[in-house]
Coordinates of C-alpha atoms and ligand atoms in Angstrom, one line a residue:
M1 CA -26.1 -2.9 11.2
Q2 CA -26.0 -5.8 8.7
R3 CA -22.8 -7.8 8.9
K4 CA -21.5 -10.3 6.3
G5 CA -19.0 -12.9 7.4
L6 CA -15.8 -13.1 5.4
G7 CA -13.5 -15.8 4.2
V8 CA -10.2 -14.4 2.9
A9 CA -7.6 -15.8 0.6
V10 CA -4.2 -14.1 0.4
V11 CA -2.3 -15.0 -2.8
G12 CA 1.4 -14.2 -2.5
S13 CA 2.9 -14.8 1.0
G14 CA 5.8 -12.3 0.8
R15 CA 6.2 -9.1 2.7
M16 CA 2.9 -7.5 1.9
G17 CA 0.9 -10.7 1.7
S18 CA 2.2 -11.6 5.2
L19 CA 1.0 -8.2 6.6
R20 CA -2.4 -8.5 4.9
A21 CA -2.9 -12.0 6.2
S22 CA -1.9 -11.1 9.7
L23 CA -4.4 -8.2 9.6
A24 CA -7.1 -10.3 8.1
A25 CA -6.6 -13.1 10.7
V26 CA -7.5 -10.7 13.6
H27 CA -10.4 -8.9 11.8
P28 CA -13.6 -9.7 13.6
A29 CA -15.6 -10.4 10.4
V30 CA -13.1 -12.9 9.1
A31 CA -13.9 -16.5 9.9
F32 CA -11.7 -18.3 7.4
L33 CA -8.2 -17.6 6.1
A34 CA -6.2 -19.3 3.3
V35 CA -2.9 -18.4 1.9
S36 CA -0.8 -19.4 -1.2
D37 CA 2.5 -18.7 -2.7
A38 CA 4.5 -20.1 -5.6
D39 CA 6.9 -21.1 -2.9
R40 CA 5.0 -23.7 -0.8
D41 CA 7.3 -23.3 2.2
R42 CA 6.6 -19.6 2.4
A43 CA 2.8 -20.3 2.2
R44 CA 3.1 -22.9 5.0
G45 CA 5.2 -20.6 7.2
L46 CA 2.6 -17.8 6.8
A47 CA -0.3 -20.2 7.5
E48 CA 1.4 -21.3 10.7
K49 CA 2.1 -17.8 11.8
T50 CA -1.4 -16.5 11.2
G51 CA -3.4 -19.6 12.1
A52 CA -4.8 -19.8 8.5
Q53 CA -7.0 -22.9 8.0
F54 CA -5.6 -23.7 4.6
Y55 CA -2.5 -23.2 2.4
S56 CA -1.2 -24.2 -1.0
D57 CA 1.3 -23.5 -3.7
D58 CA -1.7 -23.5 -6.1
N59 CA -3.3 -20.1 -6.2
L60 CA -6.6 -21.3 -7.8
E61 CA -7.0 -23.9 -5.0
V62 CA -7.1 -21.2 -2.3
I63 CA -9.1 -18.7 -4.5
S64 CA -11.8 -21.3 -5.3
R65 CA -12.3 -22.5 -1.7
P66 CA -16.1 -22.3 -1.0
E67 CA -15.4 -20.4 2.3
V68 CA -13.6 -17.7 0.5
N69 CA -15.5 -14.6 -0.7
A70 CA -12.6 -12.0 -0.6
V71 CA -9.2 -12.4 -2.3
I72 CA -6.1 -10.3 -1.7
V73 CA -3.5 -10.6 -4.4
S74 CA 0.0 -9.7 -3.1
T75 CA 2.2 -11.3 -5.7
S76 CA 5.1 -9.6 -7.4
E77 CA 4.3 -6.7 -9.7
S78 CA 4.1 -8.7 -13.0
A79 CA 2.1 -11.6 -11.5
H80 CA -1.1 -9.7 -10.5
A81 CA -3.3 -10.3 -13.5
L82 CA -4.0 -14.0 -13.5
P83 CA -5.1 -14.5 -9.9
V84 CA -7.2 -11.3 -10.0
I85 CA -9.0 -12.5 -13.1
Q86 CA -9.6 -16.0 -11.6
A87 CA -11.0 -14.5 -8.4
L88 CA -13.3 -12.0 -10.3
E89 CA -14.6 -14.8 -12.5
L90 CA -15.6 -16.8 -9.4
G91 CA -17.5 -13.7 -8.1
K92 CA -15.1 -12.9 -5.3
S93 CA -14.2 -9.3 -4.2
V94 CA -10.5 -8.5 -4.9
L95 CA -7.9 -6.3 -3.4
V96 CA -4.6 -6.3 -5.5
E97 CA -1.4 -4.5 -4.6
K98 CA -0.3 -1.5 -6.7
P99 CA 0.4 -1.1 -9.5
I100 CA -2.7 -2.8 -10.9
A101 CA -0.4 -4.4 -13.6
M102 CA 2.8 -3.7 -15.5
S103 CA 1.1 -3.2 -18.9
L104 CA -2.1 -1.5 -20.1
K105 CA -3.0 -4.8 -21.9
D106 CA -3.1 -6.6 -18.6
A107 CA -4.9 -3.8 -16.9
D108 CA -7.5 -3.5 -19.7
H109 CA -8.1 -7.3 -19.5
M110 CA -8.8 -6.9 -15.7
L111 CA -11.2 -4.0 -16.3
R112 CA -13.1 -6.0 -18.9
V113 CA -13.5 -8.9 -16.4
V114 CA -14.7 -6.4 -13.8
A115 CA -17.3 -5.1 -16.2
Q116 CA -18.4 -8.6 -17.3
T117 CA -18.7 -9.9 -13.8
R118 CA -19.8 -6.6 -12.2
G119 CA -16.9 -7.3 -9.9
D120 CA -15.5 -5.4 -7.1
L121 CA -11.7 -4.8 -7.6
R122 CA -9.7 -2.3 -5.5
V123 CA -6.0 -1.5 -5.7
G124 CA -3.7 -1.1 -2.7
Y125 CA -2.5 2.5 -2.9
S126 CA -1.9 2.6 0.9
R127 CA -0.4 6.1 0.8
R128 CA -4.0 7.4 0.7
F129 CA -4.5 6.0 4.2
K130 CA -1.7 8.0 5.8
R131 CA -3.6 10.5 7.9
S132 CA -2.0 13.6 6.4
Y133 CA -3.2 12.6 2.9
L134 CA -6.7 11.7 4.1
L135 CA -6.9 15.1 5.8
A136 CA -5.7 16.9 2.6
K137 CA -8.5 15.1 0.7
E138 CA -11.0 16.3 3.3
Q139 CA -9.8 20.0 2.9
V140 CA -9.9 19.8 -0.9
L141 CA -13.4 18.3 -0.8
A142 CA -14.5 21.1 1.5
G143 CA -13.3 23.5 -1.1
R144 CA -10.9 25.3 1.2
L145 CA -8.2 25.6 -1.5
G146 CA -10.4 27.1 -4.1
Q147 CA -9.3 26.0 -7.5
I148 CA -6.1 23.9 -7.4
V149 CA -3.8 25.5 -10.0
G150 CA -0.6 23.6 -9.3
A151 CA 1.2 21.1 -7.0
T152 CA 4.5 19.5 -6.3
L153 CA 5.0 16.0 -5.1
R154 CA 8.5 14.5 -4.6
A155 CA 9.5 11.2 -3.1
Y156 CA 12.9 9.8 -1.9
N157 CA 14.0 6.3 -1.1
S158 CA 17.3 4.5 -0.7
R159 CA 18.8 2.2 -3.3
A160 CA 18.8 -0.6 -0.7
Q161 CA 15.0 -1.1 -1.1
T162 CA 14.9 -0.2 -4.8
L163 CA 17.4 -3.0 -5.6
Q164 CA 15.2 -5.5 -3.7
V165 CA 12.2 -4.6 -5.9
L166 CA 14.2 -4.6 -9.1
E167 CA 15.7 -8.0 -8.3
R168 CA 12.1 -9.6 -8.3
S169 CA 10.7 -7.3 -11.0
P170 CA 13.5 -6.1 -13.4
D171 CA 10.9 -4.4 -15.6
A172 CA 9.6 -2.2 -12.8
T173 CA 11.1 1.3 -12.3
P174 CA 11.0 3.8 -9.5
V175 CA 8.3 5.5 -11.6
T176 CA 6.0 2.5 -11.9
F177 CA 6.5 1.1 -8.3
G178 CA 7.2 4.3 -6.3
M179 CA 6.2 7.6 -8.0
T180 CA 2.9 5.7 -8.8
Y181 CA 1.7 6.4 -5.2
Y182 CA 2.0 10.1 -5.8
V183 CA 0.3 10.0 -9.2
D184 CA -2.5 8.2 -7.4
I185 CA -2.6 10.9 -4.7
I186 CA -2.7 13.9 -7.0
C187 CA -5.3 12.3 -9.3
W188 CA -7.4 11.5 -6.2
L189 CA -7.1 15.1 -5.0
L190 CA -7.9 16.4 -8.5
Q191 CA -10.6 13.7 -9.1
G192 CA -12.6 14.3 -12.3
N193 CA -9.8 16.4 -13.8
P194 CA -7.8 14.1 -16.1
V195 CA -4.1 14.5 -17.0
V196 CA -3.8 15.5 -20.7
E197 CA -0.1 16.1 -21.2
V198 CA 3.2 14.8 -19.7
V199 CA 6.8 16.1 -20.0
A200 CA 9.6 14.4 -18.1
R201 CA 13.4 14.0 -17.9
G202 CA 15.4 11.3 -16.2
Q203 CA 19.1 10.7 -15.3
K204 CA 20.8 7.3 -15.0
G205 CA 23.3 6.4 -12.3
V206 CA 23.7 3.6 -9.8
L207 CA 20.6 1.6 -11.0
K208 CA 22.0 1.4 -14.5
A209 CA 25.4 0.4 -13.1
A210 CA 23.6 -2.4 -11.3
G211 CA 22.2 -3.7 -14.7
Y212 CA 18.7 -2.2 -14.7
K213 CA 17.0 0.1 -17.2
A214 CA 15.7 2.4 -14.5
D215 CA 16.7 6.1 -14.0
D216 CA 17.9 7.1 -10.6
V217 CA 16.1 10.4 -10.8
T218 CA 12.9 11.4 -12.7
W219 CA 11.2 14.8 -12.8
A220 CA 7.9 15.2 -14.6
I221 CA 5.4 18.0 -15.2
L222 CA 1.8 16.9 -15.7
T223 CA -0.8 19.2 -17.2
F224 CA -4.4 18.5 -16.2
A225 CA -7.5 19.2 -18.3
D226 CA -8.3 22.5 -16.6
G227 CA -4.7 23.7 -17.0
A228 CA -3.4 22.8 -13.5
V229 CA 0.4 22.1 -13.6
V230 CA 1.9 19.5 -11.3
N231 CA 5.5 18.7 -10.7
L232 CA 6.3 15.1 -9.7
G233 CA 9.8 13.9 -8.8
A234 CA 11.4 10.8 -7.5
D235 CA 14.9 9.7 -6.5
Y236 CA 14.8 6.1 -5.4
A237 CA 18.6 5.6 -5.6
L238 CA 19.8 7.6 -2.6
P239 CA 22.8 5.9 -0.8
A240 CA 21.9 2.6 0.9
N241 CA 22.5 4.1 4.4
Y242 CA 20.3 7.2 3.9
P243 CA 18.3 7.0 7.1
T244 CA 15.0 5.8 5.6
F245 CA 12.9 2.7 5.7
G246 CA 11.1 3.6 2.5
A247 CA 9.0 6.6 2.2
N248 CA 10.1 10.2 2.4
S249 CA 8.1 12.8 0.6
R250 CA 7.0 16.4 0.3
V251 CA 3.6 17.3 -1.1
E252 CA 2.5 20.9 -1.7
L253 CA -0.9 21.8 -3.1
L254 CA -1.4 25.3 -4.4
G255 CA -4.9 26.7 -4.7
T256 CA -6.5 30.1 -5.5
E257 CA -7.9 30.3 -1.9
G258 CA -5.5 28.1 0.1
V259 CA -2.3 26.0 0.3
I260 CA -1.5 22.7 1.9
L261 CA 2.1 21.7 2.7
I262 CA 2.7 18.1 3.8
D263 CA 6.2 17.5 5.2
D264 CA 6.3 13.7 5.0
D265 CA 10.1 13.3 5.2
N266 CA 9.8 12.0 8.8
K267 CA 12.8 14.2 9.7
D268 CA 11.0 15.1 13.0
Q269 CA 11.3 11.5 14.3
I270 CA 14.9 10.2 14.4
V271 CA 16.4 7.2 16.2
Y272 CA 20.1 6.6 16.5
T273 CA 21.7 3.4 17.9
E274 CA 25.1 1.9 17.8
R275 CA 23.3 -1.5 17.7
G276 CA 21.7 -1.0 14.3
I277 CA 18.0 -1.2 13.4
P278 CA 17.1 -4.0 10.9
H279 CA 15.5 -2.6 7.7
S280 CA 11.9 -4.0 7.6
Y281 CA 12.1 -4.6 3.8
V282 CA 15.8 -5.4 3.1
P283 CA 17.1 -8.6 4.7
G284 CA 20.5 -8.2 6.3
H285 CA 20.5 -4.4 6.0
S286 CA 20.4 -2.2 9.1
L287 CA 20.7 1.5 9.8
N288 CA 22.3 3.3 12.8
T289 CA 20.3 6.4 12.2
A290 CA 16.8 6.2 10.9
F291 CA 13.7 8.4 10.4
M292 CA 11.1 6.6 12.5
G293 CA 7.8 6.1 10.8
S294 CA 9.4 6.1 7.3
T295 CA 8.3 2.5 6.5
A296 CA 5.7 3.1 3.7
S297 CA 3.4 0.3 4.8
G298 CA 3.6 0.9 8.6
D299 CA 5.3 -0.6 11.6
W300 CA 4.9 -3.4 14.2
A301 CA 4.6 -2.2 17.8
Q302 CA 3.3 -3.8 20.9
G303 CA 2.1 -6.9 18.9
D304 CA 0.0 -5.1 16.4
F305 CA 0.8 -3.6 12.9
W306 CA 0.0 0.2 12.7
G307 CA 0.0 2.5 9.7
P308 CA -1.3 3.1 6.2
L309 CA -1.4 -0.6 5.1
A310 CA -3.2 -1.6 8.3
D311 CA -5.8 1.1 8.0
E312 CA -6.3 0.3 4.3
T313 CA -6.7 -3.4 4.9
R314 CA -9.2 -2.9 7.8
S315 CA -11.1 -0.3 5.7
W316 CA -11.5 -2.8 2.8
L317 CA -12.6 -5.6 5.1
D318 CA -15.0 -3.3 6.9
H319 CA -16.4 -2.2 3.5
L320 CA -17.0 -5.9 2.5
A321 CA -18.5 -6.8 5.9
T322 CA -20.8 -3.8 6.3
G323 CA -21.2 -2.3 2.8
R324 CA -20.0 1.1 4.0
P325 CA -18.0 3.1 1.4
C326 CA -14.2 3.1 1.4
S327 CA -11.5 5.2 -0.1
L328 CA -9.5 2.4 -1.7
T329 CA -8.4 3.1 -5.3
T330 CA -10.8 1.7 -7.9
A331 CA -9.7 -0.4 -10.8
A332 CA -10.4 2.4 -13.3
D333 CA -8.4 4.9 -11.3
A334 CA -5.5 2.5 -11.0
R335 CA -5.5 1.9 -14.7
R336 CA -5.4 5.6 -15.3
T337 CA -2.5 5.9 -12.9
L338 CA -0.6 3.1 -14.7
E339 CA -1.2 5.0 -18.0
I340 CA 0.3 8.2 -16.5
T341 CA 3.4 6.5 -15.1
L342 CA 4.0 4.8 -18.5
A343 CA 3.6 8.2 -20.2
I344 CA 6.2 9.6 -17.8
E345 CA 8.6 6.9 -18.7
Q346 CA 7.9 7.4 -22.4
A347 CA 8.4 11.2 -22.0
A348 CA 11.7 10.7 -20.1
L349 CA 13.0 8.2 -22.6
S350 CA 12.1 10.1 -25.8
N351 CA 12.4 13.7 -24.5
Q352 CA 9.0 14.3 -26.3
T353 CA 5.8 15.7 -24.9
I354 CA 3.3 12.9 -24.5
K355 CA -0.4 13.5 -24.9
L356 CA -2.9 11.5 -22.9
P357 CA -4.8 9.2 -23.3
L358 CA -2.0 7.1 -24.8
Ligands
NAD1 N1 1.3 -0.8 -0.2 C1 2.6 -0.9 0.2 O1 3.0 -0.2 1.2 C2 3.5 -1.8 -0.6 C3 4.9 -1.9 -0.1 C4 5.7 -2.7 -0.8 C5 5.3 -3.4 -1.9 N2 4.0 -3.3 -2.4 C6 3.5 -4.0 -3.5 O2 3.1 -5.3 -3.1 C7 3.3 -6.4 -4.1 C8 4.2 -7.4 -3.4 O3 5.4 -6.8 -2.9 P1 6.2 -7.5 -1.7 O4 7.0 -6.5 -1.1 O5 5.3 -8.3 -0.8 O6 7.1 -8.6 -2.5 P2 7.7 -9.9 -2.0 O7 8.8 -10.3 -3.0 O8 8.1 -9.8 -0.6 O9 6.5 -11.0 -2.2 C9 6.0 -11.4 -3.4 C10 5.6 -12.9 -3.2 O10 4.8 -13.3 -4.3 C11 5.2 -14.6 -4.6 N3 4.8 -14.9 -6.0 C12 5.4 -14.3 -7.1 N4 4.7 -14.7 -8.2 C13 3.7 -15.6 -7.7 C14 2.6 -16.3 -8.4 N5 2.4 -16.2 -9.7 N6 1.8 -17.0 -7.6 C15 2.0 -17.0 -6.2 N7 2.9 -16.4 -5.6 C16 3.8 -15.6 -6.3 C17 6.7 -14.7 -4.3 O11 7.1 -16.0 -4.1 C18 6.8 -13.8 -3.1 O12 6.6 -14.6 -1.9 C19 4.0 -5.6 -5.2 O13 3.0 -5.3 -6.2 C20 4.5 -4.3 -4.6 O14 4.7 -3.3 -5.5 C21 3.1 -2.5 -1.7

């Protein structure tokens, strides 16, 4: 029953940082909240909205506040490393958004600092906190599938959201920012069984026409150390008005004693309106028909935010306040997931079989 009070700094006051800060602001263990962003007005706006006691356009200023013992880094994909390292060096616990970094060099630097400081770094793979995936993990842990010999995981999203991500992070691809969730899921389910080989193919289309290096579609086959074969696929360039707010997937786990099928396309919850529903991620974009519940992070309803990112944030704050274990991805696991996504890109680009570790 021991409780530790928390002071939280949120670095990056964009879409995810705003959600994390709103959730931290109402968590009972949190007594102090500070927010920062490279864009000072954005940090000020979020501080006003959440009642944060402090804001700045200087990340280190919020990270090093004496009241702060927990730091959430929600900056763009390529700007994760520096604030994470600064926070770890000051002895603060850190949650960083996925992917841990865009390069193995940055990820390895972060892992070295974790080891040197004996730090606590977790990575926000919030898909784990969607109930169906938590339940799948539970069934696997109980041994109900026997030996998992294969799996298929595929994810779809519309180009409307993908183009938003590529605009801020042109080096990212649907593999490194989207398929990465499903690499995390399958490696979590097959924990202790590393990927040893990757083959993949990709095809270019509308993302290339928009000036980016990313493929529209990528299909990969991963082989795990015990021989399990796993098919991963993603098309993040479906037409802009495809009725999704972000996450549509299908996950099938095939074991010697059991099978799990997760239909996560959200086709069972549809809303249609002549008035249009604003897309939660893409400013100015609205849909007439939409799969409800297809926003990856979750949804606002009745004044609260509900869904995977809410449960993940609460679980992390509970973990820090009470010391109870949590299922958030560790830094080492996130580094492994980054390596696999980079291998998938390399395999698709070269048409070669890629052996892991790289
Ligand atoms: N778990 C999820 O459901 C989920 C969903 C979407 C995005 N993400 C991840 O969250 C992260 C942020 O995505 P987002 O959608 O919030 O993006 P965003 O563009 O809405 O916000 C990013 C913010 O970071 C700020 N920023 C950039 N560099 C900075 C720096 N060096 N210092 C301070 N501020 C800086 C930008 O000004 C912007 O306000 C990404 O890593 C992304 O992949 C996670």
